[in-house]
PDB file of C-alpha atoms in Angstrom:
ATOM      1  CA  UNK A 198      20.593 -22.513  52.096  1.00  0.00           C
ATOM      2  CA  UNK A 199      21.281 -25.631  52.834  1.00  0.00           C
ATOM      3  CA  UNK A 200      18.910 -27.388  50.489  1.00  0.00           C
ATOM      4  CA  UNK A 201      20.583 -25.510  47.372  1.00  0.00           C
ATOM      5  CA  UNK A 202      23.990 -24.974  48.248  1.00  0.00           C
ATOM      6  CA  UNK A 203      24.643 -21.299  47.052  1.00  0.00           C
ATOM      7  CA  UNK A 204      23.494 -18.140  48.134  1.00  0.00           C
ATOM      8  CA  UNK A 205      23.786 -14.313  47.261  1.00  0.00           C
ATOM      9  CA  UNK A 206      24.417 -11.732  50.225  1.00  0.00           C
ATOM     10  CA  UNK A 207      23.261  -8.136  49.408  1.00  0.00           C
ATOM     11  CA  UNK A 208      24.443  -4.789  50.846  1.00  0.00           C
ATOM     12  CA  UNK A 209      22.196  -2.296  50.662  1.00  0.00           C
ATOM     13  CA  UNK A 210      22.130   1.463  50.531  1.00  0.00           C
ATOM     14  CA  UNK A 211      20.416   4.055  53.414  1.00  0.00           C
ATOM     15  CA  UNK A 212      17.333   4.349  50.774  1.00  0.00           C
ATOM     16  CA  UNK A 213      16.928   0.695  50.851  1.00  0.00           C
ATOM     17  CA  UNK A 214      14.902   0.762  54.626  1.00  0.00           C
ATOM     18  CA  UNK A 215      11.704  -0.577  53.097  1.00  0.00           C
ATOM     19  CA  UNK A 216      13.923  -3.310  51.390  1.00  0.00           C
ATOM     20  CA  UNK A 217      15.338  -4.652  54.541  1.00  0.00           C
ATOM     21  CA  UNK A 218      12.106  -5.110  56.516  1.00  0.00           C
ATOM     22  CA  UNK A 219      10.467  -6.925  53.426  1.00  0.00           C
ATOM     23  CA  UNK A 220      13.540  -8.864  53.086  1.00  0.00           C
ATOM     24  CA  UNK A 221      13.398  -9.684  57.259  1.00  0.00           C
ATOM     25  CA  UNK A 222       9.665 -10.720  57.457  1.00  0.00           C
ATOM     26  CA  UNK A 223       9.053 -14.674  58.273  1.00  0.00           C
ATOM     27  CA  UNK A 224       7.893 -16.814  55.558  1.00  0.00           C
ATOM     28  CA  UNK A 225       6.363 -16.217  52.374  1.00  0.00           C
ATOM     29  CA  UNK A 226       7.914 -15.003  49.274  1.00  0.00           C
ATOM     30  CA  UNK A 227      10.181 -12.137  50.482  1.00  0.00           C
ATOM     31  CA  UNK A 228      10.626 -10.720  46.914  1.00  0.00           C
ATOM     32  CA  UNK A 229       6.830 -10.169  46.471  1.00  0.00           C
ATOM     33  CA  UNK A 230       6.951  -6.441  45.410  1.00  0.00           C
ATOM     34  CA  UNK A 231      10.543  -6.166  45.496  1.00  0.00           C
ATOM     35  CA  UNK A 232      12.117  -4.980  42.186  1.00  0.00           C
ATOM     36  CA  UNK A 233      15.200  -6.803  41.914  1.00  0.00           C
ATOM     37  CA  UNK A 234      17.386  -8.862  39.347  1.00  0.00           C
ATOM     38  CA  UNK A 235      19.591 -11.973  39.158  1.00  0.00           C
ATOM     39  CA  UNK A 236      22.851 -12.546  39.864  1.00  0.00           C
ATOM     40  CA  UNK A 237      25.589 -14.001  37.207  1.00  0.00           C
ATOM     41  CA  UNK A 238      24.917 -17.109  39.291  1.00  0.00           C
ATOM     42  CA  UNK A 239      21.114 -17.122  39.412  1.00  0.00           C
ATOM     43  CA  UNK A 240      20.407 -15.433  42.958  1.00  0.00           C
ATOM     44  CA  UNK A 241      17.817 -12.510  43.766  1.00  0.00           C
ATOM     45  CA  UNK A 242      19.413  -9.374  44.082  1.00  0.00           C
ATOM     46  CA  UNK A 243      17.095  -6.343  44.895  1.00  0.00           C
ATOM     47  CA  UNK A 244      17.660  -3.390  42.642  1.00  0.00           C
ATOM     48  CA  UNK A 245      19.682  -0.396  43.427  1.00  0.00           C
ATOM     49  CA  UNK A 246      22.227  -2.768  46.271  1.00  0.00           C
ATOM     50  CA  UNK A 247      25.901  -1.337  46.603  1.00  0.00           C
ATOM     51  CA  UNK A 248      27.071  -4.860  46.197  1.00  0.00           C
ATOM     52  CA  UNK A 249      26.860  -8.288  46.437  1.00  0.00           C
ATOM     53  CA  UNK A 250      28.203 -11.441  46.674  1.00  0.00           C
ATOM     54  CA  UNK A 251      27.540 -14.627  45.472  1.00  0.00           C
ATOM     55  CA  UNK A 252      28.489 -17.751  47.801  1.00  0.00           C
ATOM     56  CA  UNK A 253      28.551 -21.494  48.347  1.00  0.00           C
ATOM     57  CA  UNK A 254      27.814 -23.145  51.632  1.00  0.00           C
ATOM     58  CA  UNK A 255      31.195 -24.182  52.976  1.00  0.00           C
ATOM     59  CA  UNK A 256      30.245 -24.996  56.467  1.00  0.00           C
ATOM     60  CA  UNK A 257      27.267 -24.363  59.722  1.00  0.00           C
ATOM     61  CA  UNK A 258      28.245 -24.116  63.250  1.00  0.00           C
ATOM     62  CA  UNK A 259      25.800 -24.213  66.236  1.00  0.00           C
ATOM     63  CA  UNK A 260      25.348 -20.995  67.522  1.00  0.00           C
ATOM     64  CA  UNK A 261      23.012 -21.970  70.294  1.00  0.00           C
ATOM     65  CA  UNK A 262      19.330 -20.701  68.894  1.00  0.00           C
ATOM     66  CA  UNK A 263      20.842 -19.929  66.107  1.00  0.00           C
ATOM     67  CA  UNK A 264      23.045 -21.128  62.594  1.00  0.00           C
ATOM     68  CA  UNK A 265      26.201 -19.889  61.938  1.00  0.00           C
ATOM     69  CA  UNK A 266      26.633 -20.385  58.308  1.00  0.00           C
ATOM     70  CA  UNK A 267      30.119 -19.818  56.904  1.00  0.00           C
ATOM     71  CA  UNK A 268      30.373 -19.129  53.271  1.00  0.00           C
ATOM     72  CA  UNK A 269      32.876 -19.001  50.269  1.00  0.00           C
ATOM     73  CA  UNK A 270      32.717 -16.443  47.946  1.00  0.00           C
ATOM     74  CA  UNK A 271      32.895 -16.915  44.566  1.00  0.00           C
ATOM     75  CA  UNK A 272      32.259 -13.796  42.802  1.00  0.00           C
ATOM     76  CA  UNK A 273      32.095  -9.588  44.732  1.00  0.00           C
ATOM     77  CA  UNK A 274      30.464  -7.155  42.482  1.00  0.00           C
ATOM     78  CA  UNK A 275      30.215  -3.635  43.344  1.00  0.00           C
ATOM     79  CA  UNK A 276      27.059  -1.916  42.183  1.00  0.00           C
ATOM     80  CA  UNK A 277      27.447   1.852  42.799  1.00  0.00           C
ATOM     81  CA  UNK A 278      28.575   3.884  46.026  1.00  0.00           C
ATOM     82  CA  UNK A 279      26.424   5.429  48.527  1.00  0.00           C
ATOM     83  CA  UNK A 280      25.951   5.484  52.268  1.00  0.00           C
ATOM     84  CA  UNK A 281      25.312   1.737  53.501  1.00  0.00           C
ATOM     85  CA  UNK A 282      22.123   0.844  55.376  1.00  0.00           C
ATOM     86  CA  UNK A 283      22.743   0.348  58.831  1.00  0.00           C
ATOM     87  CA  UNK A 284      20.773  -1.031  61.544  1.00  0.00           C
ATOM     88  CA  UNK A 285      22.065  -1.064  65.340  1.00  0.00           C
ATOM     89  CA  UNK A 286      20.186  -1.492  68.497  1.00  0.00           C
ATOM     90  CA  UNK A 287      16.947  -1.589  67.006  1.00  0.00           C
ATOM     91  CA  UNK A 288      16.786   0.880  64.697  1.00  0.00           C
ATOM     92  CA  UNK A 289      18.486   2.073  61.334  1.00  0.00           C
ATOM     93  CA  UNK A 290      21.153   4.110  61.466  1.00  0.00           C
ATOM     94  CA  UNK A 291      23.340   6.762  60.011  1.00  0.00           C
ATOM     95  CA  UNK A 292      27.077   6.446  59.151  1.00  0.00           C
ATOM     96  CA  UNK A 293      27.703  10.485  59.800  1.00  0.00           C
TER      97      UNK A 293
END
């Protein structure tokens, strides 16, 4: 992120589990496999996402062992509606 500047942050949907753990792995290409598309900026977006949004780095903070990055957004599209993927205390979730 810092390198390039920009960024895209997807949301994905409760069918998207397999998405989210390809997406989480360490190193490599994390969109090996993944069907997905490009953003109106040029960013990776997997297929099927409620929404997105594409960013620019505005700023990093320490957050100890980790990076807090703060972003800008520049552009919010919506996708389609469905129930959101969540994940909380180690596992995925349902919203009802």
């Amino acid at each position: 992120i810092r390198e390039v500047g920009r960024f895209a942050v997807s949301f994905l949907a409760a069918d998207h589990e397999e998405v989210a753990l390809a997406l989480a792995r360490r190193g490599g290409d994390k969109f090996a496999g993944l069907s997905w598309s490009e953003s109106s900026a040029g960013h990776p977006i997997p297929d099927g996402v409620l929404a997105y949004v594409d960013c620019r780095l505005a700023n990093e903070l320490d957050g100890g062992d980790h990076l807090i990055v703060v972003a800008a957004v520049e552009e919010m599209t919506v996708v389609r509606e469905a129930e959101p993927l969540l994940f909380f205390r180690g596992e995925f979730k349902k919203v009802s």
